PDB file of N, CA and C in Angstrom:
ATOM      1  N   MET L 276      62.055 -20.801  17.859  1.00  0.00           N
ATOM      2  CA  MET L 276      60.778 -20.163  18.106  1.00  0.00           C
ATOM      3  C   MET L 276      60.163 -19.841  16.743  1.00  0.00           C
ATOM      4  N   LYS L 277      58.869 -20.070  16.640  1.00  0.00           N
ATOM      5  CA  LYS L 277      58.138 -19.767  15.413  1.00  0.00           C
ATOM      6  C   LYS L 277      57.564 -18.355  15.497  1.00  0.00           C
ATOM      7  N   VAL L 278      57.531 -17.670  14.358  1.00  0.00           N
ATOM      8  CA  VAL L 278      56.886 -16.364  14.263  1.00  0.00           C
ATOM      9  C   VAL L 278      55.716 -16.537  13.303  1.00  0.00           C
ATOM     10  N   ILE L 279      54.503 -16.190  13.784  1.00  0.00           N
ATOM     11  CA  ILE L 279      53.316 -16.301  12.943  1.00  0.00           C
ATOM     12  C   ILE L 279      52.628 -14.937  12.855  1.00  0.00           C
ATOM     13  N   CYS L 280      51.831 -14.760  11.809  1.00  0.00           N
ATOM     14  CA  CYS L 280      51.049 -13.533  11.649  1.00  0.00           C
ATOM     15  C   CYS L 280      49.926 -13.553  12.688  1.00  0.00           C
ATOM     16  N   SER L 281      49.830 -12.483  13.453  1.00  0.00           N
ATOM     17  CA  SER L 281      48.808 -12.440  14.500  1.00  0.00           C
ATOM     18  C   SER L 281      47.410 -12.218  13.933  1.00  0.00           C
ATOM     19  N   TYR L 282      47.289 -11.967  12.630  1.00  0.00           N
ATOM     20  CA  TYR L 282      45.987 -11.743  12.003  1.00  0.00           C
ATOM     21  C   TYR L 282      45.485 -12.974  11.266  1.00  0.00           C
ATOM     22  N   CYS L 283      46.350 -13.625  10.476  1.00  0.00           N
ATOM     23  CA  CYS L 283      45.895 -14.772   9.675  1.00  0.00           C
ATOM     24  C   CYS L 283      46.550 -16.093  10.083  1.00  0.00           C
ATOM     25  N   ALA L 284      47.505 -16.041  11.012  1.00  0.00           N
ATOM     26  CA  ALA L 284      48.200 -17.219  11.545  1.00  0.00           C
ATOM     27  C   ALA L 284      49.151 -17.881  10.546  1.00  0.00           C
ATOM     28  N   LYS L 285      49.514 -17.187   9.470  1.00  0.00           N
ATOM     29  CA  LYS L 285      50.483 -17.719   8.507  1.00  0.00           C
ATOM     30  C   LYS L 285      51.862 -17.774   9.163  1.00  0.00           C
ATOM     31  N   HIS L 286      52.604 -18.839   8.890  1.00  0.00           N
ATOM     32  CA  HIS L 286      53.966 -18.973   9.408  1.00  0.00           C
ATOM     33  C   HIS L 286      54.860 -17.970   8.695  1.00  0.00           C
ATOM     34  N   LEU L 287      55.554 -17.138   9.468  1.00  0.00           N
ATOM     35  CA  LEU L 287      56.406 -16.103   8.895  1.00  0.00           C
ATOM     36  C   LEU L 287      57.884 -16.455   8.927  1.00  0.00           C
ATOM     37  N   ASP L 288      58.328 -17.041  10.032  1.00  0.00           N
ATOM     38  CA  ASP L 288      59.768 -17.247  10.184  1.00  0.00           C
ATOM     39  C   ASP L 288      60.036 -18.163  11.372  1.00  0.00           C
ATOM     40  N   ASP L 289      61.248 -18.670  11.449  1.00  0.00           N
ATOM     41  CA  ASP L 289      61.762 -19.363  12.626  1.00  0.00           C
ATOM     42  C   ASP L 289      62.965 -18.563  13.097  1.00  0.00           C
ATOM     43  N   ILE L 290      62.978 -18.228  14.380  1.00  0.00           N
ATOM     44  CA  ILE L 290      64.074 -17.427  14.915  1.00  0.00           C
ATOM     45  C   ILE L 290      64.685 -18.124  16.120  1.00  0.00           C
ATOM     46  N   ALA L 291      65.882 -17.720  16.449  1.00  0.00           N
ATOM     47  CA  ALA L 291      66.576 -18.312  17.600  1.00  0.00           C
ATOM     48  C   ALA L 291      65.845 -17.930  18.888  1.00  0.00           C
ATOM     49  N   PRO L 292      65.796 -18.813  19.821  1.00  0.00           N
ATOM     50  CA  PRO L 292      66.331 -20.178  19.847  1.00  0.00           C
ATOM     51  C   PRO L 292      65.400 -21.144  19.097  1.00  0.00           C
ATOM     52  N   LEU L 293      65.967 -21.842  18.127  1.00  0.00           N
ATOM     53  CA  LEU L 293      65.183 -22.727  17.262  1.00  0.00           C
ATOM     54  C   LEU L 293      64.630 -23.948  17.990  1.00  0.00           C
ATOM     55  N   ASP L 294      65.253 -24.359  19.084  1.00  0.00           N
ATOM     56  CA  ASP L 294      64.810 -25.562  19.796  1.00  0.00           C
ATOM     57  C   ASP L 294      63.658 -25.297  20.754  1.00  0.00           C
ATOM     58  N   GLU L 295      63.237 -24.057  20.878  1.00  0.00           N
ATOM     59  CA  GLU L 295      62.115 -23.737  21.774  1.00  0.00           C
ATOM     60  C   GLU L 295      60.794 -23.844  21.021  1.00  0.00           C
ATOM     61  N   ASP L 296      59.773 -24.271  21.749  1.00  0.00           N
ATOM     62  CA  ASP L 296      58.459 -24.501  21.165  1.00  0.00           C
ATOM     63  C   ASP L 296      57.543 -23.283  21.338  1.00  0.00           C
ATOM     64  N   ARG L 297      58.130 -22.107  21.562  1.00  0.00           N
ATOM     65  CA  ARG L 297      57.324 -20.906  21.776  1.00  0.00           C
ATOM     66  C   ARG L 297      56.930 -20.263  20.451  1.00  0.00           C
ATOM     67  N   ILE L 298      55.949 -19.367  20.538  1.00  0.00           N
ATOM     68  CA  ILE L 298      55.461 -18.663  19.357  1.00  0.00           C
ATOM     69  C   ILE L 298      55.536 -17.163  19.612  1.00  0.00           C
ATOM     70  N   SER L 299      55.999 -16.450  18.611  1.00  0.00           N
ATOM     71  CA  SER L 299      55.983 -14.994  18.642  1.00  0.00           C
ATOM     72  C   SER L 299      55.088 -14.537  17.491  1.00  0.00           C
ATOM     73  N   HIS L 300      54.688 -13.292  17.517  1.00  0.00           N
ATOM     74  CA  HIS L 300      53.744 -12.811  16.513  1.00  0.00           C
ATOM     75  C   HIS L 300      54.284 -11.611  15.765  1.00  0.00           C
ATOM     76  N   GLY L 301      53.821 -11.454  14.549  1.00  0.00           N
ATOM     77  CA  GLY L 301      54.131 -10.315  13.701  1.00  0.00           C
ATOM     78  C   GLY L 301      52.963 -10.106  12.764  1.00  0.00           C
ATOM     79  N   MET L 302      53.211  -9.449  11.640  1.00  0.00           N
ATOM     80  CA  MET L 302      52.159  -9.238  10.642  1.00  0.00           C
ATOM     81  C   MET L 302      52.746  -9.521   9.260  1.00  0.00           C
ATOM     82  N   CYS L 303      52.058 -10.352   8.486  1.00  0.00           N
ATOM     83  CA  CYS L 303      52.531 -10.680   7.150  1.00  0.00           C
ATOM     84  C   CYS L 303      52.249  -9.522   6.188  1.00  0.00           C
ATOM     85  N   ASP L 304      52.894  -9.549   5.029  1.00  0.00           N
ATOM     86  CA  ASP L 304      52.734  -8.484   4.042  1.00  0.00           C
ATOM     87  C   ASP L 304      51.299  -8.365   3.541  1.00  0.00           C
ATOM     88  N   ASP L 305      50.621  -9.501   3.348  1.00  0.00           N
ATOM     89  CA  ASP L 305      49.234  -9.470   2.860  1.00  0.00           C
ATOM     90  C   ASP L 305      48.305  -8.788   3.859  1.00  0.00           C
ATOM     91  N   CYS L 306      48.428  -9.126   5.124  1.00  0.00           N
ATOM     92  CA  CYS L 306      47.576  -8.505   6.150  1.00  0.00           C
ATOM     93  C   CYS L 306      47.907  -7.028   6.305  1.00  0.00           C
ATOM     94  N   TYR L 307      49.192  -6.690   6.208  1.00  0.00           N
ATOM     95  CA  TYR L 307      49.578  -5.291   6.304  1.00  0.00           C
ATOM     96  C   TYR L 307      48.933  -4.482   5.179  1.00  0.00           C
ATOM     97  N   ALA L 308      48.990  -5.014   3.957  1.00  0.00           N
ATOM     98  CA  ALA L 308      48.392  -4.318   2.815  1.00  0.00           C
ATOM     99  C   ALA L 308      46.885  -4.162   2.999  1.00  0.00           C
ATOM    100  N   TYR L 309      46.226  -5.205   3.516  1.00  0.00           N
ATOM    101  CA  TYR L 309      44.779  -5.157   3.733  1.00  0.00           C
ATOM    102  C   TYR L 309      44.415  -4.080   4.758  1.00  0.00           C
ATOM    103  N   PHE L 310      45.098  -4.077   5.886  1.00  0.00           N
ATOM    104  CA  PHE L 310      44.766  -3.120   6.934  1.00  0.00           C
ATOM    105  C   PHE L 310      45.259  -1.716   6.623  1.00  0.00           C
ATOM    106  N   GLU L 311      46.318  -1.592   5.839  1.00  0.00           N
ATOM    107  CA  GLU L 311      46.804  -0.274   5.446  1.00  0.00           C
ATOM    108  C   GLU L 311      45.749   0.462   4.623  1.00  0.00           C
ATOM    109  N   ARG L 312      45.033  -0.264   3.760  1.00  0.00           N
ATOM    110  CA  ARG L 312      43.955   0.348   2.968  1.00  0.00           C
ATOM    111  C   ARG L 312      42.886   0.932   3.884  1.00  0.00           C
ATOM    112  N   GLN L 313      42.558   0.238   4.956  1.00  0.00           N
ATOM    113  CA  GLN L 313      41.543   0.737   5.879  1.00  0.00           C
ATOM    114  C   GLN L 313      42.041   1.964   6.630  1.00  0.00           C
ATOM    115  N   LEU L 314      43.278   1.941   7.051  1.00  0.00           N
ATOM    116  CA  LEU L 314      43.832   3.082   7.778  1.00  0.00           C
ATOM    117  C   LEU L 314      43.942   4.315   6.895  1.00  0.00           C
ATOM    118  N   ASP L 315      44.109   4.105   5.595  1.00  0.00           N
ATOM    119  CA  ASP L 315      44.218   5.218   4.652  1.00  0.00           C
ATOM    120  C   ASP L 315      42.861   5.786   4.254  1.00  0.00           C
ATOM    121  N   GLY L 316      41.787   5.260   4.824  1.00  0.00           N
ATOM    122  CA  GLY L 316      40.462   5.799   4.561  1.00  0.00           C
ATOM    123  C   GLY L 316      39.658   5.003   3.543  1.00  0.00           C
ATOM    124  N   LEU L 317      39.728   3.702   3.599  1.00  0.00           N
ATOM    125  CA  LEU L 317      38.953   2.847   2.712  1.00  0.00           C
ATOM    126  C   LEU L 317      37.467   3.119   2.915  1.00  0.00           C
ATOM    127  N   SER L 318      36.747   3.370   1.839  1.00  0.00           N
ATOM    128  CA  SER L 318      35.318   3.657   1.955  1.00  0.00           C
ATOM    129  C   SER L 318      34.548   2.395   2.340  1.00  0.00           C
ATOM    130  N   LEU L 319      33.374   2.586   2.911  1.00  0.00           N
ATOM    131  CA  LEU L 319      32.535   1.446   3.283  1.00  0.00           C
ATOM    132  C   LEU L 319      32.182   0.628   2.043  1.00  0.00           C
ATOM    133  N   ASN L 320      31.860   1.292   0.943  1.00  0.00           N
ATOM    134  CA  ASN L 320      31.515   0.558  -0.284  1.00  0.00           C
ATOM    135  C   ASN L 320      32.674  -0.306  -0.760  1.00  0.00           C
ATOM    136  N   ALA L 321      33.882   0.237  -0.761  1.00  0.00           N
ATOM    137  CA  ALA L 321      35.045  -0.537  -1.188  1.00  0.00           C
ATOM    138  C   ALA L 321      35.282  -1.710  -0.245  1.00  0.00           C
ATOM    139  N   PHE L 322      35.094  -1.493   1.056  1.00  0.00           N
ATOM    140  CA  PHE L 322      35.246  -2.565   2.038  1.00  0.00           C
ATOM    141  C   PHE L 322      34.235  -3.680   1.778  1.00  0.00           C
ATOM    142  N   LEU L 323      32.971  -3.317   1.598  1.00  0.00           N
ATOM    143  CA  LEU L 323      31.929  -4.323   1.375  1.00  0.00           C
ATOM    144  C   LEU L 323      32.140  -5.077   0.071  1.00  0.00           C
ATOM    145  N   ASP L 324      32.625  -4.390  -0.960  1.00  0.00           N
ATOM    146  CA  ASP L 324      32.869  -5.062  -2.237  1.00  0.00           C
ATOM    147  C   ASP L 324      34.024  -6.053  -2.165  1.00  0.00           C
ATOM    148  N   GLY L 325      34.811  -6.001  -1.098  1.00  0.00           N
ATOM    149  CA  GLY L 325      35.898  -6.952  -0.913  1.00  0.00           C
ATOM    150  C   GLY L 325      35.436  -8.323  -0.455  1.00  0.00           C
ATOM    151  N   PHE L 326      34.195  -8.442  -0.003  1.00  0.00           N
ATOM    152  CA  PHE L 326      33.669  -9.734   0.425  1.00  0.00           C
ATOM    153  C   PHE L 326      33.326 -10.584  -0.793  1.00  0.00           C
ATOM    154  N   THR L 327      33.464 -11.897  -0.655  1.00  0.00           N
ATOM    155  CA  THR L 327      33.165 -12.817  -1.758  1.00  0.00           C
ATOM    156  C   THR L 327      31.762 -13.395  -1.642  1.00  0.00           C
ATOM    157  N   ALA L 328      30.893 -12.693  -0.914  1.00  0.00           N
ATOM    158  CA  ALA L 328      29.496 -13.102  -0.740  1.00  0.00           C
ATOM    159  C   ALA L 328      28.642 -11.838  -0.721  1.00  0.00           C
ATOM    160  N   PRO L 329      27.349 -11.966  -1.036  1.00  0.00           N
ATOM    161  CA  PRO L 329      26.470 -10.795  -0.949  1.00  0.00           C
ATOM    162  C   PRO L 329      26.377 -10.300   0.488  1.00  0.00           C
ATOM    163  N   VAL L 330      26.433  -8.972   0.671  1.00  0.00           N
ATOM    164  CA  VAL L 330      26.364  -8.382   2.005  1.00  0.00           C
ATOM    165  C   VAL L 330      25.342  -7.252   2.008  1.00  0.00           C
ATOM    166  N   LEU L 331      24.409  -7.301   2.948  1.00  0.00           N
ATOM    167  CA  LEU L 331      23.454  -6.222   3.198  1.00  0.00           C
ATOM    168  C   LEU L 331      23.636  -5.767   4.632  1.00  0.00           C
ATOM    169  N   ILE L 332      23.671  -4.487   4.855  1.00  0.00           N
ATOM    170  CA  ILE L 332      23.704  -3.946   6.210  1.00  0.00           C
ATOM    171  C   ILE L 332      22.389  -3.218   6.421  1.00  0.00           C
ATOM    172  N   VAL L 333      21.690  -3.567   7.491  1.00  0.00           N
ATOM    173  CA  VAL L 333      20.419  -2.913   7.786  1.00  0.00           C
ATOM    174  C   VAL L 333      20.549  -2.092   9.062  1.00  0.00           C
ATOM    175  N   ASP L 334      19.774  -1.013   9.142  1.00  0.00           N
ATOM    176  CA  ASP L 334      19.800  -0.167  10.342  1.00  0.00           C
ATOM    177  C   ASP L 334      18.830  -0.715  11.380  1.00  0.00           C
ATOM    178  N   GLN L 335      18.665   0.000  12.489  1.00  0.00           N
ATOM    179  CA  GLN L 335      17.820  -0.474  13.581  1.00  0.00           C
ATOM    180  C   GLN L 335      16.353  -0.619  13.177  1.00  0.00           C
ATOM    181  N   ALA L 336      15.934   0.068  12.130  1.00  0.00           N
ATOM    182  CA  ALA L 336      14.555  -0.037  11.653  1.00  0.00           C
ATOM    183  C   ALA L 336      14.393  -1.167  10.629  1.00  0.00           C
ATOM    184  N   GLY L 337      15.497  -1.835  10.272  1.00  0.00           N
ATOM    185  CA  GLY L 337      15.431  -2.927   9.305  1.00  0.00           C
ATOM    186  C   GLY L 337      15.547  -2.467   7.864  1.00  0.00           C
ATOM    187  N   ARG L 338      15.933  -1.219   7.639  1.00  0.00           N
ATOM    188  CA  ARG L 338      16.100  -0.688   6.282  1.00  0.00           C
ATOM    189  C   ARG L 338      17.541  -0.878   5.824  1.00  0.00           C
ATOM    190  N   VAL L 339      17.715  -1.162   4.547  1.00  0.00           N
ATOM    191  CA  VAL L 339      19.050  -1.376   3.983  1.00  0.00           C
ATOM    192  C   VAL L 339      19.824  -0.068   4.048  1.00  0.00           C
ATOM    193  N   ALA L 340      20.942  -0.093   4.757  1.00  0.00           N
ATOM    194  CA  ALA L 340      21.786   1.089   4.914  1.00  0.00           C
ATOM    195  C   ALA L 340      23.000   1.032   3.989  1.00  0.00           C
ATOM    196  N   ALA L 341      23.414  -0.180   3.605  1.00  0.00           N
ATOM    197  CA  ALA L 341      24.560  -0.352   2.715  1.00  0.00           C
ATOM    198  C   ALA L 341      24.511  -1.769   2.148  1.00  0.00           C
ATOM    199  N   LEU L 342      25.134  -1.946   1.016  1.00  0.00           N
ATOM    200  CA  LEU L 342      25.226  -3.262   0.400  1.00  0.00           C
ATOM    201  C   LEU L 342      26.400  -3.285  -0.552  1.00  0.00           C
ATOM    202  N   ASN L 343      26.831  -4.488  -0.905  1.00  0.00           N
ATOM    203  CA  ASN L 343      27.912  -4.583  -1.869  1.00  0.00           C
ATOM    204  C   ASN L 343      27.344  -4.877  -3.260  1.00  0.00           C
ATOM    205  N   ARG L 344      28.209  -4.780  -4.267  1.00  0.00           N
ATOM    206  CA  ARG L 344      27.774  -4.992  -5.659  1.00  0.00           C
ATOM    207  C   ARG L 344      27.207  -6.375  -5.868  1.00  0.00           C
ATOM    208  N   MET L 345      27.786  -7.368  -5.182  1.00  0.00           N
ATOM    209  CA  MET L 345      27.310  -8.735  -5.345  1.00  0.00           C
ATOM    210  C   MET L 345      25.860  -8.859  -4.867  1.00  0.00           C
ATOM    211  N   ALA L 346      25.514  -8.212  -3.757  1.00  0.00           N
ATOM    212  CA  ALA L 346      24.135  -8.251  -3.259  1.00  0.00           C
ATOM    213  C   ALA L 346      23.201  -7.553  -4.236  1.00  0.00           C
ATOM    214  N   ALA L 347      23.616  -6.406  -4.756  1.00  0.00           N
ATOM    215  CA  ALA L 347      22.780  -5.689  -5.726  1.00  0.00           C
ATOM    216  C   ALA L 347      22.564  -6.547  -6.966  1.00  0.00           C
ATOM    217  N   GLY L 348      23.622  -7.190  -7.436  1.00  0.00           N
ATOM    218  CA  GLY L 348      23.500  -8.061  -8.604  1.00  0.00           C
ATOM    219  C   GLY L 348      22.579  -9.231  -8.351  1.00  0.00           C
ATOM    220  N   MET L 349      22.660  -9.814  -7.169  1.00  0.00           N
ATOM    221  CA  MET L 349      21.794 -10.938  -6.809  1.00  0.00           C
ATOM    222  C   MET L 349      20.332 -10.501  -6.805  1.00  0.00           C
ATOM    223  N   LEU L 350      20.078  -9.253  -6.372  1.00  0.00           N
ATOM    224  CA  LEU L 350      18.715  -8.733  -6.331  1.00  0.00           C
ATOM    225  C   LEU L 350      18.249  -8.189  -7.679  1.00  0.00           C
ATOM    226  N   GLY L 351      19.179  -8.049  -8.621  1.00  0.00           N
ATOM    227  CA  GLY L 351      18.836  -7.546  -9.948  1.00  0.00           C
ATOM    228  C   GLY L 351      18.506  -6.057  -9.944  1.00  0.00           C
ATOM    229  N   LYS L 352      19.073  -5.330  -8.995  1.00  0.00           N
ATOM    230  CA  LYS L 352      18.812  -3.895  -8.879  1.00  0.00           C
ATOM    231  C   LYS L 352      20.136  -3.163  -8.686  1.00  0.00           C
ATOM    232  N   SER L 353      20.110  -1.860  -8.881  1.00  0.00           N
ATOM    233  CA  SER L 353      21.291  -1.061  -8.589  1.00  0.00           C
ATOM    234  C   SER L 353      21.372  -0.853  -7.080  1.00  0.00           C
ATOM    235  N   GLU L 354      22.559  -0.500  -6.604  1.00  0.00           N
ATOM    236  CA  GLU L 354      22.721  -0.228  -5.171  1.00  0.00           C
ATOM    237  C   GLU L 354      21.771   0.885  -4.740  1.00  0.00           C
ATOM    238  N   ARG L 355      21.635   1.882  -5.564  1.00  0.00           N
ATOM    239  CA  ARG L 355      20.781   3.034  -5.253  1.00  0.00           C
ATOM    240  C   ARG L 355      19.309   2.623  -5.102  1.00  0.00           C
ATOM    241  N   GLU L 356      18.858   1.664  -5.904  1.00  0.00           N
ATOM    242  CA  GLU L 356      17.462   1.203  -5.841  1.00  0.00           C
ATOM    243  C   GLU L 356      17.167   0.419  -4.556  1.00  0.00           C
ATOM    244  N   VAL L 357      18.195  -0.169  -3.951  1.00  0.00           N
ATOM    245  CA  VAL L 357      17.998  -1.016  -2.775  1.00  0.00           C
ATOM    246  C   VAL L 357      18.103  -0.226  -1.482  1.00  0.00           C
ATOM    247  N   LEU L 358      18.930   0.827  -1.456  1.00  0.00           N
ATOM    248  CA  LEU L 358      19.125   1.598  -0.230  1.00  0.00           C
ATOM    249  C   LEU L 358      17.798   2.130   0.291  1.00  0.00           C
ATOM    250  N   GLY L 359      17.558   1.943   1.589  1.00  0.00           N
ATOM    251  CA  GLY L 359      16.346   2.442   2.220  1.00  0.00           C
ATOM    252  C   GLY L 359      15.190   1.453   2.229  1.00  0.00           C
ATOM    253  N   LEU L 360      15.274   0.396   1.434  1.00  0.00           N
ATOM    254  CA  LEU L 360      14.197  -0.600   1.432  1.00  0.00           C
ATOM    255  C   LEU L 360      14.232  -1.397   2.726  1.00  0.00           C
ATOM    256  N   LEU L 361      13.091  -1.914   3.132  1.00  0.00           N
ATOM    257  CA  LEU L 361      13.041  -2.789   4.299  1.00  0.00           C
ATOM    258  C   LEU L 361      13.777  -4.084   3.983  1.00  0.00           C
ATOM    259  N   GLY L 362      14.671  -4.486   4.874  1.00  0.00           N
ATOM    260  CA  GLY L 362      15.442  -5.708   4.675  1.00  0.00           C
ATOM    261  C   GLY L 362      14.573  -6.932   4.806  1.00  0.00           C
TER     262      GLY L 362
END
């Protein structure tokens, strides 16, 4: 039986019975570390800065409520200058 990470699908282990084609799930160390940061109170800014692309979050009125550093850099402004602007 194969054991895969239920979050990223990485192969973790093969366990008995080895001749069975079934799959069991667990969590790999990388995914555990990622989600542990969130459970410990990861801030929204730190979460958004973890993306490898510019991210803007707008509220129901279309105003920028949050953004990551990459988005601010792309716009050539500080995060503070962008917050509240119409998206």
